[in-house]
Amino acid sequence: MDASTSRPAAYRVARAVAWFLASLLIFGLTCELIVRNMRPNPKFQIVRDTYTRHRLYEVEGIPIWKDADTEPRWNTACVAANPEARPLLVYGSSILYGAGLKAEEAFTSALQRHFGTTRCVMNFAQQGSSMQTKYARALETLPKYPGSDILMEIWHGDRSEYVMLGNSAFGLRDIRVDKAGYPDPFRVPAPLNGLLFRSSRTYEYAALAMSTPAFKDRMEDHVLPRLDAILEMAVKYDSTLSLVFAVPLQENPMPLAAETPGYAAIIAWADAHAVPWSGLGELLADQDVLDIRMDPCCHFNAHGQSIIAERVVPFLRDATATP
């Protein structure tokens, strides 16, 4: 073959490679646009620092967040206006936060209306929280409000452990990760895996979708060490601690905390430490789940939130020995 025939052949090969790479690039960009706009759920909690919606920061290396709907629930104005009022600090997940509801529809707002100026109800619950992030929020807030009563929600999502990867927090659960902590189902070399995960939502989604979330350890392994630390803080800051157990809202009647898998060891801990507790199933035993739930998972509608507030009042009265 002479040079005159080899040049067209080389040109055809180069053109085919160029078309392939261009098609690959177009496909990748199309996938990226689809994933960024459709935001498919890979079954892991993800909190992104979007600057306008969420603001992520860390407390002792634990990522926590707040958003435009968070601070109205904190109710700091009540403390400023009523310095003699005893604060009630609520820590929880989206259940006690009142996901999908306005701040004034959350049970803590109904509690505030009940107590008037005698108490300040501060809702530090946050959507997506686990026991890890509840503990971090308590580290951040409890020292500011000594002499408080603490109401801590317990829920199955408390097993999640959040890590910061890039500018987002991921609640990863027993999956394969590389040396830097990034999900690695494809066994890509760590530096490249981290770069692709941070840079491409398509790669991020694929890596998370191909990682199977599983709770291989016991719930109490995540909850009890942090409850020990929170109880120690409560004593240090002359505060009380009470627990409320959330339950699924899939059936009538609601399940009782004492009969819910995963809760037995935590209830035993509470009894051993004289920490008062109740379950939402116990407090709402006479309610029709369909009337008070927002979804079958665990979230309450506005009516359900108001009933929780009504039933929590006598529990708090007995638990905290305050009116």
mmCIF file of C-alpha atoms in Angstrom:
data_model
loop_
_atom_site.group_PDB
_atom_site.id
_atom_site.type_symbol
_atom_site.label_atom_id
_atom_site.label_comp_id
_atom_site.label_asym_id
_atom_site.label_seq_id
_atom_site.Cartn_x
_atom_site.Cartn_y
_atom_site.Cartn_z
ATOM 1 C CA MET A 1 0.000 0.000 0.000
ATOM 2 C CA ASP A 2 1.457 3.385 -1.002
ATOM 3 C CA ALA A 3 1.165 6.669 0.915
ATOM 4 C CA SER A 4 -1.657 7.939 -1.338
ATOM 5 C CA THR A 5 -4.004 5.132 -0.282
ATOM 6 C CA SER A 6 -2.964 5.043 3.393
ATOM 7 C CA ARG A 7 -3.821 8.737 3.966
ATOM 8 C CA PRO A 8 -7.556 8.369 3.111
ATOM 9 C CA ALA A 9 -7.737 5.225 5.270
ATOM 10 C CA ALA A 10 -6.140 7.066 8.223
ATOM 11 C CA TYR A 11 -8.528 9.985 7.640
ATOM 12 C CA ARG A 12 -11.531 7.660 7.747
ATOM 13 C CA VAL A 13 -10.321 6.109 10.994
ATOM 14 C CA ALA A 14 -9.701 9.529 12.542
ATOM 15 C CA ARG A 15 -13.122 10.744 11.423
ATOM 16 C CA ALA A 16 -14.799 7.645 12.874
ATOM 17 C CA VAL A 17 -12.989 8.157 16.183
ATOM 18 C CA ALA A 18 -13.969 11.840 16.208
ATOM 19 C CA TRP A 19 -17.619 10.985 15.537
ATOM 20 C CA PHE A 20 -17.544 8.371 18.276
ATOM 21 C CA LEU A 21 -16.042 10.780 20.799
ATOM 22 C CA ALA A 22 -18.478 13.532 19.802
ATOM 23 C CA SER A 23 -21.426 11.136 20.130
ATOM 24 C CA LEU A 24 -20.123 10.007 23.508
ATOM 25 C CA LEU A 25 -19.810 13.620 24.643
ATOM 26 C CA ILE A 26 -23.327 14.474 23.449
ATOM 27 C CA PHE A 27 -24.714 11.374 25.164
ATOM 28 C CA GLY A 28 -22.911 12.260 28.388
ATOM 29 C CA LEU A 29 -24.125 15.864 28.340
ATOM 30 C CA THR A 30 -27.684 14.710 27.620
ATOM 31 C CA CYS A 31 -27.568 12.289 30.552
ATOM 32 C CA GLU A 32 -26.148 15.035 32.750
ATOM 33 C CA LEU A 33 -28.974 17.413 31.841
ATOM 34 C CA ILE A 34 -31.607 14.718 32.418
ATOM 35 C CA VAL A 35 -30.222 13.737 35.833
ATOM 36 C CA ARG A 36 -29.791 17.339 36.995
ATOM 37 C CA ASN A 37 -33.333 18.261 35.985
ATOM 38 C CA MET A 38 -35.218 15.087 36.922
ATOM 39 C CA ARG A 39 -33.232 14.487 40.145
ATOM 40 C CA PRO A 40 -33.851 10.732 40.408
ATOM 41 C CA ASN A 41 -33.696 9.334 43.937
ATOM 42 C CA PRO A 42 -30.939 6.742 44.493
ATOM 43 C CA LYS A 43 -32.373 5.728 47.919
ATOM 44 C CA PHE A 44 -29.752 7.619 49.897
ATOM 45 C CA GLN A 45 -30.282 10.870 51.767
ATOM 46 C CA ILE A 46 -28.485 13.706 49.984
ATOM 47 C CA VAL A 47 -28.295 17.286 51.228
ATOM 48 C CA ARG A 48 -26.740 19.723 48.786
ATOM 49 C CA ASP A 49 -25.312 23.089 49.711
ATOM 50 C CA THR A 50 -27.300 25.114 47.202
ATOM 51 C CA TYR A 51 -26.538 28.421 48.975
ATOM 52 C CA THR A 52 -30.114 29.596 48.388
ATOM 53 C CA ARG A 53 -32.054 26.583 49.663
ATOM 54 C CA HIS A 54 -29.737 24.706 52.013
ATOM 55 C CA ARG A 55 -26.670 25.880 53.895
ATOM 56 C CA LEU A 56 -24.368 23.082 54.948
ATOM 57 C CA TYR A 57 -21.807 23.393 57.689
ATOM 58 C CA GLU A 58 -20.065 21.097 60.159
ATOM 59 C CA VAL A 59 -20.097 20.732 63.934
ATOM 60 C CA GLU A 60 -17.172 18.654 65.198
ATOM 61 C CA GLY A 61 -16.826 17.152 61.726
ATOM 62 C CA ILE A 62 -20.519 16.210 61.430
ATOM 63 C CA PRO A 63 -22.445 17.870 58.572
ATOM 64 C CA ILE A 64 -25.656 19.643 59.520
ATOM 65 C CA TRP A 65 -27.775 22.093 57.575
ATOM 66 C CA LYS A 66 -30.472 24.696 57.709
ATOM 67 C CA ASP A 67 -32.691 26.362 55.144
ATOM 68 C CA ALA A 68 -35.173 29.180 54.750
ATOM 69 C CA ASP A 69 -37.884 27.180 56.553
ATOM 70 C CA THR A 70 -35.657 26.135 59.457
ATOM 71 C CA GLU A 71 -35.034 29.288 61.437
ATOM 72 C CA PRO A 72 -38.726 30.255 61.893
ATOM 73 C CA ARG A 73 -39.113 26.925 63.693
ATOM 74 C CA TRP A 74 -36.200 27.736 65.999
ATOM 75 C CA ASN A 75 -38.353 30.395 67.665
ATOM 76 C CA THR A 76 -35.404 32.361 69.037
ATOM 77 C CA ALA A 77 -37.562 35.490 69.283
ATOM 78 C CA CYS A 78 -39.516 33.855 72.118
ATOM 79 C CA VAL A 79 -36.360 33.453 74.207
ATOM 80 C CA ALA A 80 -35.341 37.041 73.564
ATOM 81 C CA ALA A 81 -38.793 38.331 74.533
ATOM 82 C CA ASN A 82 -39.276 35.998 77.520
ATOM 83 C CA PRO A 83 -35.915 35.445 79.251
ATOM 84 C CA GLU A 84 -37.606 33.763 82.251
ATOM 85 C CA ALA A 85 -39.437 31.190 80.111
ATOM 86 C CA ARG A 86 -38.043 27.645 80.260
ATOM 87 C CA PRO A 87 -37.012 26.461 76.787
ATOM 88 C CA LEU A 88 -38.205 23.171 75.327
ATOM 89 C CA LEU A 89 -35.679 21.995 72.732
ATOM 90 C CA VAL A 90 -37.031 19.521 70.157
ATOM 91 C CA TYR A 91 -34.553 17.447 68.125
ATOM 92 C CA GLY A 92 -35.782 15.172 65.390
ATOM 93 C CA SER A 93 -36.139 14.366 61.712
ATOM 94 C CA SER A 94 -38.689 15.475 59.141
ATOM 95 C CA ILE A 95 -41.386 13.846 61.314
ATOM 96 C CA LEU A 96 -41.224 16.377 64.141
ATOM 97 C CA TYR A 97 -39.993 19.098 61.798
ATOM 98 C CA GLY A 98 -43.361 18.923 60.046
ATOM 99 C CA ALA A 99 -42.241 18.112 56.509
ATOM 100 C CA GLY A 100 -44.507 19.580 53.860
ATOM 101 C CA LEU A 101 -46.121 21.972 56.327
ATOM 102 C CA LYS A 102 -45.653 25.611 57.187
ATOM 103 C CA ALA A 103 -43.849 26.434 60.422
ATOM 104 C CA GLU A 104 -47.107 27.478 62.069
ATOM 105 C CA GLU A 105 -48.620 24.050 61.270
ATOM 106 C CA ALA A 106 -45.885 22.055 63.017
ATOM 107 C CA PHE A 107 -46.749 20.561 66.409
ATOM 108 C CA THR A 108 -44.191 22.791 68.105
ATOM 109 C CA SER A 109 -46.120 25.911 67.054
ATOM 110 C CA ALA A 110 -49.278 24.428 68.561
ATOM 111 C CA LEU A 111 -47.307 23.702 71.734
ATOM 112 C CA GLN A 112 -46.099 27.292 71.829
ATOM 113 C CA ARG A 113 -49.655 28.546 71.565
ATOM 114 C CA HIS A 114 -50.598 26.268 74.473
ATOM 115 C CA PHE A 115 -47.749 27.399 76.739
ATOM 116 C CA GLY A 116 -47.981 31.078 75.894
ATOM 117 C CA THR A 117 -45.106 33.002 77.462
ATOM 118 C CA THR A 118 -44.333 30.425 80.171
ATOM 119 C CA ARG A 119 -42.197 28.290 77.837
ATOM 120 C CA CYS A 120 -40.324 28.736 74.572
ATOM 121 C CA VAL A 121 -40.695 25.772 72.219
ATOM 122 C CA MET A 122 -37.688 25.588 69.894
ATOM 123 C CA ASN A 123 -37.937 23.113 67.017
ATOM 124 C CA PHE A 124 -34.396 22.085 66.074
ATOM 125 C CA ALA A 125 -35.628 19.079 64.086
ATOM 126 C CA GLN A 126 -34.425 18.962 60.490
ATOM 127 C CA GLN A 127 -35.483 17.035 57.421
ATOM 128 C CA GLY A 128 -33.174 14.083 56.785
ATOM 129 C CA SER A 129 -31.657 14.093 60.267
ATOM 130 C CA SER A 130 -30.200 10.986 61.867
ATOM 131 C CA MET A 131 -29.054 10.517 65.455
ATOM 132 C CA GLN A 132 -25.613 11.632 64.306
ATOM 133 C CA THR A 133 -26.930 14.997 63.096
ATOM 134 C CA LYS A 134 -29.354 15.404 66.014
ATOM 135 C CA TYR A 135 -26.367 15.027 68.316
ATOM 136 C CA ALA A 136 -24.448 17.642 66.326
ATOM 137 C CA ARG A 137 -27.400 20.035 66.504
ATOM 138 C CA ALA A 138 -27.560 19.513 70.272
ATOM 139 C CA LEU A 139 -23.837 20.269 70.505
ATOM 140 C CA GLU A 140 -24.507 23.504 68.652
ATOM 141 C CA THR A 141 -27.619 24.655 70.504
ATOM 142 C CA LEU A 142 -27.903 23.182 74.010
ATOM 143 C CA PRO A 143 -25.033 25.240 75.494
ATOM 144 C CA LYS A 144 -26.912 28.393 74.444
ATOM 145 C CA TYR A 145 -30.030 27.395 76.410
ATOM 146 C CA PRO A 146 -29.069 25.902 79.784
ATOM 147 C CA GLY A 147 -31.900 24.875 82.044
ATOM 148 C CA SER A 148 -33.943 23.468 79.160
ATOM 149 C CA ASP A 149 -36.101 20.410 78.636
ATOM 150 C CA ILE A 150 -35.035 18.234 75.687
ATOM 151 C CA LEU A 151 -37.474 16.177 73.623
ATOM 152 C CA MET A 152 -35.487 13.814 71.389
ATOM 153 C CA GLU A 153 -37.176 11.897 68.573
ATOM 154 C CA ILE A 154 -36.077 8.303 67.893
ATOM 155 C CA TRP A 155 -36.651 6.916 64.393
ATOM 156 C CA HIS A 156 -35.324 4.132 62.157
ATOM 157 C CA GLY A 157 -33.433 6.669 60.040
ATOM 158 C CA ASP A 158 -31.170 7.295 63.039
ATOM 159 C CA ARG A 159 -28.802 4.654 61.658
ATOM 160 C CA SER A 160 -27.623 6.856 58.798
ATOM 161 C CA GLU A 161 -24.160 8.396 59.097
ATOM 162 C CA TYR A 162 -23.572 11.492 56.979
ATOM 163 C CA VAL A 163 -20.289 12.322 55.294
ATOM 164 C CA MET A 164 -19.286 15.394 53.317
ATOM 165 C CA LEU A 165 -18.293 14.557 49.738
ATOM 166 C CA GLY A 166 -17.550 17.678 47.746
ATOM 167 C CA ASN A 167 -20.115 20.296 48.749
ATOM 168 C CA SER A 168 -22.897 17.822 49.592
ATOM 169 C CA ALA A 169 -23.694 15.593 52.575
ATOM 170 C CA PHE A 170 -24.533 11.941 51.883
ATOM 171 C CA GLY A 171 -26.214 9.550 54.307
ATOM 172 C CA LEU A 172 -24.387 6.392 53.264
ATOM 173 C CA ARG A 173 -25.230 3.036 54.777
ATOM 174 C CA ASP A 174 -22.936 0.015 54.625
ATOM 175 C CA ILE A 175 -21.753 0.291 51.028
ATOM 176 C CA ARG A 176 -18.416 -0.128 49.307
ATOM 177 C CA VAL A 177 -16.383 3.101 49.363
ATOM 178 C CA ASP A 178 -12.879 3.983 48.225
ATOM 179 C CA LYS A 179 -10.043 5.262 50.434
ATOM 180 C CA ALA A 180 -11.420 8.802 50.284
ATOM 181 C CA GLY A 181 -14.929 7.690 51.297
ATOM 182 C CA TYR A 182 -16.610 7.954 47.864
ATOM 183 C CA PRO A 183 -19.040 5.192 46.765
ATOM 184 C CA ASP A 184 -17.116 2.843 44.507
ATOM 185 C CA PRO A 185 -19.249 0.052 43.024
ATOM 186 C CA PHE A 186 -17.271 0.170 39.759
ATOM 187 C CA ARG A 187 -13.835 -0.198 41.433
ATOM 188 C CA VAL A 188 -12.489 2.884 39.677
ATOM 189 C CA PRO A 189 -9.091 4.155 40.947
ATOM 190 C CA ALA A 190 -9.734 6.436 43.922
ATOM 191 C CA PRO A 191 -8.532 9.791 42.508
ATOM 192 C CA LEU A 192 -10.549 9.346 39.304
ATOM 193 C CA ASN A 193 -13.566 7.990 41.182
ATOM 194 C CA GLY A 194 -13.656 11.031 43.468
ATOM 195 C CA LEU A 195 -13.222 13.438 40.553
ATOM 196 C CA LEU A 196 -16.046 11.854 38.562
ATOM 197 C CA PHE A 197 -18.326 11.682 41.620
ATOM 198 C CA ARG A 198 -17.827 15.370 42.416
ATOM 199 C CA SER A 199 -18.025 16.568 38.822
ATOM 200 C CA SER A 200 -20.827 14.530 37.264
ATOM 201 C CA ARG A 201 -24.339 14.048 38.630
ATOM 202 C CA THR A 202 -24.751 11.185 36.163
ATOM 203 C CA TYR A 203 -21.751 9.359 37.610
ATOM 204 C CA GLU A 204 -22.880 10.207 41.145
ATOM 205 C CA TYR A 205 -26.339 8.781 40.475
ATOM 206 C CA ALA A 206 -24.941 5.652 38.790
ATOM 207 C CA ALA A 207 -22.509 5.029 41.657
ATOM 208 C CA LEU A 208 -25.252 5.415 44.277
ATOM 209 C CA ALA A 209 -27.849 3.465 42.281
ATOM 210 C CA MET A 210 -25.430 0.547 41.909
ATOM 211 C CA SER A 211 -24.625 0.587 45.637
ATOM 212 C CA THR A 212 -27.105 -1.378 47.706
ATOM 213 C CA PRO A 213 -27.993 0.357 50.973
ATOM 214 C CA ALA A 214 -28.178 -2.031 53.889
ATOM 215 C CA PHE A 215 -28.252 -1.810 57.638
ATOM 216 C CA LYS A 216 -25.990 -4.648 58.687
ATOM 217 C CA ASP A 217 -25.474 -3.343 62.208
ATOM 218 C CA ARG A 218 -27.944 -2.783 65.005
ATOM 219 C CA MET A 219 -29.836 0.456 65.418
ATOM 220 C CA GLU A 220 -28.692 0.834 69.009
ATOM 221 C CA ASP A 221 -25.051 0.849 67.873
ATOM 222 C CA HIS A 222 -25.690 4.266 66.322
ATOM 223 C CA VAL A 223 -28.185 5.609 68.843
ATOM 224 C CA LEU A 224 -27.007 4.627 72.321
ATOM 225 C CA PRO A 225 -23.490 6.134 72.301
ATOM 226 C CA ARG A 226 -24.924 9.477 71.232
ATOM 227 C CA LEU A 227 -27.769 9.278 73.731
ATOM 228 C CA ASP A 228 -25.105 8.746 76.411
ATOM 229 C CA ALA A 229 -23.364 11.921 75.240
ATOM 230 C CA ILE A 230 -26.623 13.899 75.036
ATOM 231 C CA LEU A 231 -27.645 12.815 78.540
ATOM 232 C CA GLU A 232 -24.227 13.885 79.806
ATOM 233 C CA MET A 233 -24.727 17.279 78.153
ATOM 234 C CA ALA A 234 -28.204 17.563 79.652
ATOM 235 C CA VAL A 235 -26.802 17.034 83.149
ATOM 236 C CA LYS A 236 -23.977 19.499 82.480
ATOM 237 C CA TYR A 237 -26.423 22.199 81.387
ATOM 238 C CA ASP A 238 -29.022 21.510 84.092
ATOM 239 C CA SER A 239 -31.517 20.180 81.545
ATOM 240 C CA THR A 240 -33.855 17.194 81.313
ATOM 241 C CA LEU A 241 -34.054 14.592 78.535
ATOM 242 C CA SER A 242 -37.155 12.781 77.272
ATOM 243 C CA LEU A 243 -37.577 10.494 74.254
ATOM 244 C CA VAL A 244 -40.426 10.110 71.794
ATOM 245 C CA PHE A 245 -40.429 7.150 69.395
ATOM 246 C CA ALA A 246 -41.810 7.675 65.886
ATOM 247 C CA VAL A 247 -43.467 4.738 64.127
ATOM 248 C CA PRO A 248 -44.620 3.899 60.578
ATOM 249 C CA LEU A 249 -48.090 5.077 59.601
ATOM 250 C CA GLN A 250 -49.084 2.126 57.430
ATOM 251 C CA GLU A 251 -51.796 0.461 59.502
ATOM 252 C CA ASN A 252 -54.538 0.914 62.072
ATOM 253 C CA PRO A 253 -53.903 0.964 64.926
ATOM 254 C CA MET A 254 -50.456 2.522 64.876
ATOM 255 C CA PRO A 255 -47.732 0.200 66.204
ATOM 256 C CA LEU A 256 -46.546 0.732 69.753
ATOM 257 C CA ALA A 257 -42.924 1.699 70.345
ATOM 258 C CA ALA A 258 -42.456 -1.192 72.760
ATOM 259 C CA GLU A 259 -43.439 -3.629 69.995
ATOM 260 C CA THR A 260 -41.479 -1.992 67.162
ATOM 261 C CA PRO A 261 -38.324 -3.827 65.956
ATOM 262 C CA GLY A 262 -35.119 -1.995 66.802
ATOM 263 C CA TYR A 263 -36.511 -0.014 69.732
ATOM 264 C CA ALA A 264 -36.225 -2.530 72.587
ATOM 265 C CA ALA A 265 -32.596 -1.788 73.474
ATOM 266 C CA ILE A 266 -33.197 1.973 73.372
ATOM 267 C CA ILE A 267 -36.253 1.664 75.619
ATOM 268 C CA ALA A 268 -34.184 -0.466 78.008
ATOM 269 C CA TRP A 269 -31.516 2.257 78.029
ATOM 270 C CA ALA A 270 -34.143 4.906 78.808
ATOM 271 C CA ASP A 271 -35.577 2.847 81.663
ATOM 272 C CA ALA A 272 -32.104 2.167 83.075
ATOM 273 C CA HIS A 273 -31.242 5.879 83.034
ATOM 274 C CA ALA A 274 -34.650 7.068 84.286
ATOM 275 C CA VAL A 275 -35.237 8.917 81.015
ATOM 276 C CA PRO A 276 -38.993 9.325 80.361
ATOM 277 C CA TRP A 277 -40.200 8.062 77.005
ATOM 278 C CA SER A 278 -43.316 7.513 74.974
ATOM 279 C CA GLY A 279 -44.165 6.435 71.463
ATOM 280 C CA LEU A 280 -46.362 8.268 69.015
ATOM 281 C CA GLY A 281 -48.269 5.005 68.707
ATOM 282 C CA GLU A 282 -48.996 5.123 72.429
ATOM 283 C CA LEU A 283 -49.921 8.828 72.393
ATOM 284 C CA LEU A 284 -52.201 8.479 69.351
ATOM 285 C CA ALA A 285 -53.636 5.029 69.988
ATOM 286 C CA ASP A 286 -57.241 6.198 69.568
ATOM 287 C CA GLN A 287 -56.626 7.983 66.248
ATOM 288 C CA ASP A 288 -57.444 6.743 62.752
ATOM 289 C CA VAL A 289 -54.109 6.768 60.917
ATOM 290 C CA LEU A 290 -55.785 7.804 57.663
ATOM 291 C CA ASP A 291 -57.080 10.984 59.303
ATOM 292 C CA ILE A 292 -53.746 12.188 60.663
ATOM 293 C CA ARG A 293 -51.064 11.013 58.238
ATOM 294 C CA MET A 294 -49.565 12.779 55.263
ATOM 295 C CA ASP A 295 -48.022 9.593 53.852
ATOM 296 C CA PRO A 296 -47.707 5.902 54.824
ATOM 297 C CA CYS A 297 -44.104 6.373 55.869
ATOM 298 C CA CYS A 298 -44.192 8.466 58.983
ATOM 299 C CA HIS A 299 -45.234 12.079 58.301
ATOM 300 C CA PHE A 300 -48.299 13.739 59.786
ATOM 301 C CA ASN A 301 -50.644 16.237 58.200
ATOM 302 C CA ALA A 302 -51.521 19.499 59.953
ATOM 303 C CA HIS A 303 -54.358 17.849 61.878
ATOM 304 C CA GLY A 304 -52.029 15.071 63.013
ATOM 305 C CA GLN A 305 -49.445 17.606 64.147
ATOM 306 C CA SER A 306 -52.065 19.395 66.244
ATOM 307 C CA ILE A 307 -53.111 16.109 67.876
ATOM 308 C CA ILE A 308 -49.460 15.320 68.676
ATOM 309 C CA ALA A 309 -49.166 18.684 70.433
ATOM 310 C CA GLU A 310 -52.318 18.027 72.429
ATOM 311 C CA ARG A 311 -51.102 14.586 73.559
ATOM 312 C CA VAL A 312 -47.507 15.628 74.234
ATOM 313 C CA VAL A 313 -48.514 18.243 76.814
ATOM 314 C CA PRO A 314 -49.409 15.785 79.632
ATOM 315 C CA PHE A 315 -46.396 13.609 78.756
ATOM 316 C CA LEU A 316 -44.096 16.627 79.078
ATOM 317 C CA ARG A 317 -45.782 17.657 82.309
ATOM 318 C CA ASP A 318 -44.999 14.271 83.854
ATOM 319 C CA ALA A 319 -41.567 13.932 82.230
ATOM 320 C CA THR A 320 -40.206 17.372 83.147
ATOM 321 C CA ALA A 321 -42.147 18.122 86.347
ATOM 322 C CA THR A 322 -42.969 21.548 84.958
ATOM 323 C CA PRO A 323 -46.421 23.029 84.262
#
